[in-house]
Coordinates of C-alpha atoms in Angstrom, one line a residue:
M1 CA 7.0 8.3 5.9
T2 CA 4.9 6.6 8.5
L3 CA 6.6 4.9 11.5
D4 CA 5.7 1.2 11.9
A5 CA 6.3 -0.9 15.0
E6 CA 7.2 -4.6 15.0
I7 CA 6.5 -5.8 18.6
L8 CA 8.9 -8.7 19.6
D9 CA 10.0 -10.7 22.6
W10 CA 13.6 -9.9 23.5
G11 CA 14.8 -13.3 22.3
Q12 CA 13.6 -12.5 18.7
L13 CA 16.2 -9.8 18.3
T14 CA 19.2 -10.9 16.2
A15 CA 22.9 -10.4 16.4
E16 CA 22.5 -7.7 13.7
D17 CA 20.0 -5.9 15.9
R18 CA 22.5 -5.9 18.8
T19 CA 25.2 -4.5 16.6
Q20 CA 23.0 -1.8 15.3
W21 CA 21.6 -0.9 18.8
C22 CA 25.1 -0.7 20.3
A23 CA 26.3 1.5 17.4
W24 CA 23.5 4.0 17.7
Q25 CA 23.8 4.1 21.4
K26 CA 27.5 4.7 21.3
Q27 CA 27.3 7.4 18.7
S28 CA 24.5 9.5 20.3
P29 CA 25.5 11.7 23.4
A30 CA 21.8 11.8 24.4
L31 CA 21.9 8.0 24.9
G32 CA 25.0 7.9 27.1
N33 CA 23.1 6.9 30.3
P34 CA 23.4 3.3 31.3
F35 CA 19.6 2.8 30.9
F36 CA 20.1 2.9 27.1
R37 CA 22.7 0.2 27.0
W38 CA 21.9 -3.1 25.4
E39 CA 23.1 -4.9 28.5
F40 CA 20.5 -3.2 30.7
A41 CA 17.6 -4.0 28.4
E42 CA 18.8 -7.6 27.9
I43 CA 19.0 -8.2 31.7
A44 CA 15.7 -6.4 32.4
A45 CA 13.9 -8.4 29.7
R46 CA 14.7 -11.6 31.5
H47 CA 13.2 -10.4 34.8
V48 CA 10.5 -7.9 34.0
P49 CA 7.1 -9.5 33.4
H50 CA 5.5 -8.8 30.0
A51 CA 8.7 -7.3 28.6
K52 CA 8.7 -6.4 24.9
V53 CA 10.8 -4.5 22.4
A54 CA 9.5 -2.5 19.4
R55 CA 11.7 -2.7 16.3
L56 CA 10.8 0.5 14.5
H57 CA 10.6 0.7 10.7
R58 CA 10.3 3.6 8.3
G59 CA 10.0 2.8 4.6
G60 CA 11.0 -0.8 5.2
Q61 CA 14.2 0.2 7.0
V62 CA 14.9 -0.4 10.7
I63 CA 15.5 3.0 12.3
G64 CA 15.2 2.3 16.0
Y65 CA 14.3 0.2 19.0
Y66 CA 12.1 1.0 22.0
P67 CA 12.1 -1.5 24.9
F68 CA 8.9 -1.5 27.0
Q69 CA 6.6 -3.5 29.3
Y70 CA 2.8 -4.1 29.1
R71 CA 0.7 -3.6 32.2
G72 CA -2.7 -4.6 31.1
S73 CA -3.7 -2.2 28.3
A74 CA -1.0 0.3 29.3
I75 CA 2.6 0.7 28.0
Y76 CA 5.4 1.7 30.4
P77 CA 9.2 1.9 29.7
L78 CA 11.0 -1.3 30.4
A79 CA 11.7 -1.8 34.1
A80 CA 9.4 1.1 35.1
P81 CA 9.0 2.6 37.7
M82 CA 12.8 2.1 38.3
N83 CA 13.9 3.2 34.8
D84 CA 15.1 6.8 35.1
Y85 CA 15.7 7.4 31.4
H86 CA 14.0 6.0 28.4
G87 CA 13.3 6.6 24.7
V88 CA 14.1 5.3 21.3
V89 CA 17.6 3.9 20.6
A90 CA 18.2 5.3 17.1
A91 CA 20.5 7.4 15.0
A92 CA 20.9 10.9 16.6
D93 CA 19.8 12.6 13.3
D94 CA 16.8 10.3 12.7
T95 CA 15.2 9.6 16.1
P96 CA 11.4 9.2 16.0
S97 CA 9.4 11.5 18.2
L98 CA 7.5 10.4 21.2
E99 CA 4.3 11.1 19.3
E100 CA 5.3 8.9 16.4
V101 CA 6.1 6.0 18.7
V102 CA 2.8 6.3 20.6
F103 CA 0.9 6.3 17.2
A104 CA 2.8 3.3 16.0
L105 CA 2.3 1.3 19.2
T106 CA -1.4 2.2 19.5
P107 CA -1.7 1.7 23.3
K108 CA -4.8 2.6 25.3
R109 CA -2.5 4.3 27.7
F110 CA 1.1 5.4 27.4
N111 CA 3.3 6.5 30.3
A112 CA 6.9 7.8 30.5
N113 CA 8.4 9.8 33.3
S114 CA 11.6 10.9 31.7
W115 CA 11.5 10.6 27.9
V116 CA 14.8 11.4 26.1
G117 CA 14.4 12.5 22.5
P118 CA 12.1 14.6 20.3
A119 CA 8.7 15.3 22.0
R120 CA 6.1 18.0 22.0
T121 CA 3.7 16.3 24.5
G122 CA 3.9 16.3 28.2
E123 CA 5.7 18.3 30.9
A124 CA 9.3 19.3 30.5
L125 CA 11.6 18.3 33.4
E126 CA 15.2 18.8 34.1
T127 CA 17.8 16.2 35.0
Y128 CA 20.6 16.8 37.4
Q129 CA 24.2 16.1 36.5
A130 CA 27.6 16.9 38.0
V131 CA 30.2 16.9 35.3
L132 CA 33.9 16.8 36.1
D133 CA 36.3 18.6 33.7
D134 CA 40.0 18.0 33.4
G135 CA 40.5 19.3 36.9
G136 CA 38.5 16.4 38.3
Y137 CA 36.7 16.3 41.6
D138 CA 38.8 19.0 43.3
D139 CA 38.0 21.6 40.7
W140 CA 34.3 20.6 40.6
Y141 CA 34.1 20.9 44.4
A142 CA 35.9 24.2 44.5
A143 CA 33.4 25.6 42.0
R144 CA 30.3 24.3 43.7
R145 CA 31.6 25.5 47.1
Q146 CA 32.1 28.9 45.7
A147 CA 28.6 28.9 44.2
Q148 CA 26.9 27.5 47.3
P149 CA 29.2 28.3 50.2
K150 CA 26.7 28.0 53.0
Y151 CA 25.5 24.5 51.9
F152 CA 29.0 23.0 51.5
K153 CA 30.4 24.5 54.7
D154 CA 27.5 22.9 56.5
K155 CA 28.4 19.5 55.0
E156 CA 32.0 20.0 56.1
R157 CA 30.9 20.7 59.6
A158 CA 28.6 17.7 59.5
R159 CA 31.5 15.5 58.6
R160 CA 33.7 16.8 61.3
S161 CA 31.0 16.4 63.9
M162 CA 30.3 12.9 62.7
E163 CA 33.9 11.8 63.0
S164 CA 34.3 13.4 66.4
Q165 CA 31.2 11.7 67.7
M166 CA 31.3 8.3 65.9
G167 CA 34.8 7.8 64.6
A168 CA 36.7 8.2 61.3
M169 CA 34.6 8.1 58.1
V170 CA 35.2 5.2 55.8
V171 CA 33.8 5.0 52.2
E172 CA 33.9 1.9 50.1
T173 CA 32.8 1.8 46.4
G174 CA 32.5 -0.9 43.7
L175 CA 30.9 -3.4 46.1
K176 CA 29.1 -6.4 44.8
S177 CA 27.5 -7.9 48.0
A178 CA 24.1 -9.5 47.6
A179 CA 23.6 -9.3 51.4
L180 CA 24.3 -5.6 51.4
L181 CA 21.8 -5.1 48.6
D182 CA 19.2 -6.9 50.6
R183 CA 19.9 -4.6 53.5
L184 CA 19.5 -1.6 51.2
L185 CA 16.2 -2.9 49.8
A186 CA 14.9 -3.4 53.4
L187 CA 15.7 0.2 54.2
K188 CA 14.1 1.5 51.0
S189 CA 10.9 -0.6 51.7
S190 CA 10.7 0.9 55.2
Q191 CA 11.2 4.4 53.8
Y192 CA 8.4 4.0 51.2
R193 CA 6.0 2.7 53.8
R194 CA 7.0 5.5 56.3
T195 CA 6.5 8.2 53.7
G196 CA 3.3 6.9 52.2
R197 CA 4.8 5.8 48.8
H198 CA 4.1 2.5 47.1
D199 CA 6.7 -0.1 48.0
I200 CA 8.2 -0.9 44.6
F201 CA 10.4 -3.6 46.3
G202 CA 7.4 -5.5 47.6
V203 CA 7.3 -7.6 44.5
G204 CA 9.8 -10.2 43.4
W205 CA 10.8 -8.9 39.9
T206 CA 12.1 -5.5 41.1
R207 CA 14.4 -7.2 43.6
N208 CA 15.5 -9.9 41.2
L209 CA 16.4 -7.3 38.5
L210 CA 18.6 -5.3 40.9
H211 CA 20.4 -8.5 42.0
A212 CA 20.9 -9.6 38.4
L213 CA 22.4 -6.2 37.4
L214 CA 24.7 -6.3 40.5
G215 CA 25.8 -9.8 39.5
Y216 CA 26.6 -8.9 35.9
E217 CA 30.2 -9.1 35.0
G218 CA 31.1 -7.4 31.7
E219 CA 33.2 -4.7 30.2
G220 CA 31.9 -1.1 30.2
F221 CA 28.6 -1.7 32.0
G222 CA 27.6 -2.7 35.5
A223 CA 26.0 -2.0 38.9
S224 CA 27.6 -1.6 42.3
L225 CA 27.1 -0.5 45.8
A226 CA 28.9 2.1 47.9
T227 CA 28.8 2.5 51.7
L228 CA 29.7 5.1 54.2
S229 CA 30.6 4.1 57.8
A230 CA 31.8 6.1 60.8
G231 CA 33.9 4.1 63.2
D232 CA 32.5 0.6 62.8
Q233 CA 28.9 1.7 62.2
L234 CA 27.3 1.6 58.7
L235 CA 25.4 4.9 58.0
A236 CA 24.6 5.0 54.3
I237 CA 24.3 2.8 51.2
E238 CA 23.9 3.6 47.6
Y239 CA 23.2 1.4 44.5
S240 CA 24.3 2.8 41.2
L241 CA 24.5 1.9 37.5
H242 CA 27.5 2.9 35.4
A243 CA 28.6 2.7 31.8
G244 CA 31.3 4.4 29.7
D245 CA 32.1 7.7 31.6
R246 CA 28.6 7.9 33.1
Y247 CA 27.8 7.0 36.8
H248 CA 24.1 7.0 37.7
F249 CA 23.2 7.4 41.3
W250 CA 20.1 5.2 41.6
F251 CA 18.9 4.0 45.1
P252 CA 20.3 5.7 48.2
A253 CA 19.4 4.9 51.8
Y254 CA 20.7 6.0 55.1
L255 CA 20.3 4.7 58.7
E256 CA 18.7 6.8 61.3
A257 CA 21.7 6.5 63.6
G258 CA 23.7 9.0 61.5
A259 CA 20.8 11.0 59.9
K260 CA 21.8 14.3 61.4
Y261 CA 25.2 14.2 59.7
S262 CA 23.8 13.9 56.1
P263 CA 25.6 10.6 55.4
G264 CA 23.8 10.0 52.1
I265 CA 25.1 13.3 50.7
L266 CA 28.6 12.7 52.1
L267 CA 28.6 9.3 50.5
S268 CA 27.6 10.7 47.1
M269 CA 30.4 13.3 47.3
E270 CA 33.0 10.7 48.3
T271 CA 31.8 8.3 45.6
M272 CA 32.5 11.0 43.0
R273 CA 35.9 11.5 44.4
A274 CA 36.7 7.8 44.3
E275 CA 35.1 6.9 41.0
Q276 CA 36.8 9.6 39.0
A277 CA 39.9 7.3 39.2
R278 CA 37.9 4.7 37.2
G279 CA 37.2 7.1 34.4
Y280 CA 33.8 8.4 35.3
R281 CA 33.2 12.0 34.5
V282 CA 29.4 12.5 34.4
F283 CA 27.6 11.8 37.7
D284 CA 23.9 11.7 37.2
Y285 CA 21.3 12.3 39.9
G286 CA 18.2 11.8 37.7
F287 CA 15.3 14.2 37.5
G288 CA 13.2 16.0 40.1
G289 CA 13.0 14.7 43.6
E290 CA 15.1 15.8 46.5
T291 CA 16.1 19.5 46.7
Y292 CA 19.8 18.7 47.6
K293 CA 20.5 17.8 44.0
K294 CA 20.5 21.4 42.9
Y295 CA 23.6 22.1 44.9
F296 CA 25.6 19.5 43.0
V297 CA 24.8 20.1 39.4
N298 CA 26.6 22.1 36.8
R299 CA 24.6 20.7 33.8
A300 CA 21.0 20.1 33.2
E301 CA 19.2 18.3 30.4
S302 CA 15.5 18.2 29.5
V303 CA 13.3 15.2 29.5
R304 CA 9.5 14.7 29.2
E305 CA 6.9 13.3 31.5
V306 CA 3.8 12.0 29.7
A307 CA 0.7 10.1 30.6
L308 CA -1.5 9.8 27.5
L309 CA -5.0 8.3 27.3
R310 CA -6.8 7.0 24.2
A311 CA -10.3 8.6 23.9
G312 CA -12.9 6.4 25.5
K313 CA -14.3 5.4 28.9
I314 CA -11.0 5.7 30.8
S315 CA -10.4 9.2 29.3
A316 CA -14.0 10.3 30.1
L317 CA -13.6 9.1 33.7
S318 CA -10.3 11.0 34.0
H319 CA -12.0 14.1 32.7
V320 CA -14.8 13.8 35.3
G321 CA -12.2 13.4 38.1
N322 CA -10.3 16.4 36.9
R323 CA -13.5 18.6 37.0
I324 CA -14.2 17.4 40.6
L325 CA -10.7 18.4 41.7
D326 CA -10.9 21.8 40.0
R327 CA -14.1 22.6 41.9
M328 CA -13.0 21.3 45.3
L329 CA -9.4 22.6 45.3
P330 CA -8.9 25.1 42.5
Q331 CA -5.5 26.3 43.9
R332 CA -4.2 22.8 44.4
A333 CA -5.8 20.8 41.6
E334 CA -2.9 20.6 39.3
S335 CA -0.3 19.5 41.9
L336 CA -2.8 16.9 43.3
R337 CA -3.4 15.6 39.8
A338 CA 0.3 15.1 39.2
S339 CA 0.7 13.4 42.6
V340 CA -2.2 11.0 42.0
R341 CA -0.9 10.2 38.5
R342 CA 2.6 9.5 39.6
R343 CA 1.4 7.4 42.5
W344 CA -0.8 5.3 40.3
A345 CA 1.9 4.9 37.7
A346 CA 4.3 3.5 40.4
I347 CA 1.6 1.1 41.5
E348 CA 0.6 -0.1 38.0
A349 CA 4.1 -0.3 36.6
T350 CA 5.3 -2.4 39.6
E351 CA 2.3 -4.7 40.3
V352 CA 1.6 -7.4 37.7
T353 CA -1.5 -8.8 39.4
R354 CA -5.0 -7.3 39.7
T355 CA -4.9 -8.0 43.4
G356 CA -1.6 -6.1 43.8
R357 CA -2.9 -3.1 41.9
I358 CA -6.1 -3.0 43.8
K359 CA -4.3 -3.2 47.2
G360 CA -1.9 -0.5 46.1
A361 CA -4.7 1.7 44.8
V362 CA -6.7 1.4 48.0
L363 CA -3.8 2.4 50.2
A364 CA -2.9 5.3 47.9
G365 CA -6.5 6.4 47.8
R366 CA -6.7 6.5 51.6
R367 CA -3.6 8.7 51.6
A368 CA -4.9 11.0 48.9
L369 CA -8.3 11.4 50.7
A370 CA -6.5 12.3 53.9
Q371 CA -4.4 14.8 52.0
I372 CA -7.4 16.4 50.3
S373 CA -9.4 16.5 53.6
G374 CA -6.5 18.3 55.2
K375 CA -6.3 20.8 52.4
V376 CA -10.1 21.4 52.4
S377 CA -10.3 21.8 56.2

């Protein structure tokens, strides 16, 4: 039977919808990440511009929910580009496919960077997870150290060197300081500008959402900060989401004063050690990105990255651009396409005004041209 989508504002959902959403989310292992929790979507819908939720029907029966946001004629997951996992909240044995959802929503463009659930379209990516068994952190660390002895011995040396040069390492977790979050966001904005990425914290709604999540007080779901200091000097901060037995590392930052000691990595490890006492067993590093993640994981799951265009002028222009890249840089065309697509997605999903999108696109275009010129020469 055909899948139908009823597009609603968040406030139009009922108590019955909440009960059903929470039941499906709790019952499906694939939906265990905090991004699938009702609480996350409810808080995000209050702060994300143009937030919507699709109540999905098949044969007159509600069979799922998909929270999303409009950006012009495009559809992005709710809270993109910060949303690390997304898909339909539905029964595990009756989850609509990505293709069915796109057909039901009929967008001109549909983007998702880490779709969880049935899908044939897009590029398959792997997530990174560190799972603690009954032996807890100590057994996990022993296994990872045996598998990657050089890497972890190096981190042990870094810790000893840091403590000898700067003072004893102190790690604090479960912090709820708004001022500390503002410091983290300033560090992240500086990092994005320095590395040529779009500053997703240059707009109000992204910052407001993180503050709202940090301030949420409820059972079984929340956000918190962790810090690592040496002596009396702060060296690393990390913002994380958590729910059930899942702990999702979200936004890390470190200060240059201790960069050579890998403080961000040491903080992640010590956070795992501390947070296991609160019942967390799955520590999620998300998908792709930094190479250090591969040293930590003992479980991987598959997600899909998709960027779909409806046939028409936009699709035709995209095709022309692809042909130009193929001719200019045949060996690099595919990786450059992916880079441009991801950069534009970050801009479009973040910026809610035409001016903001144009400004972001101009800056990204300059960087892309510089990159292409460098490759051609």
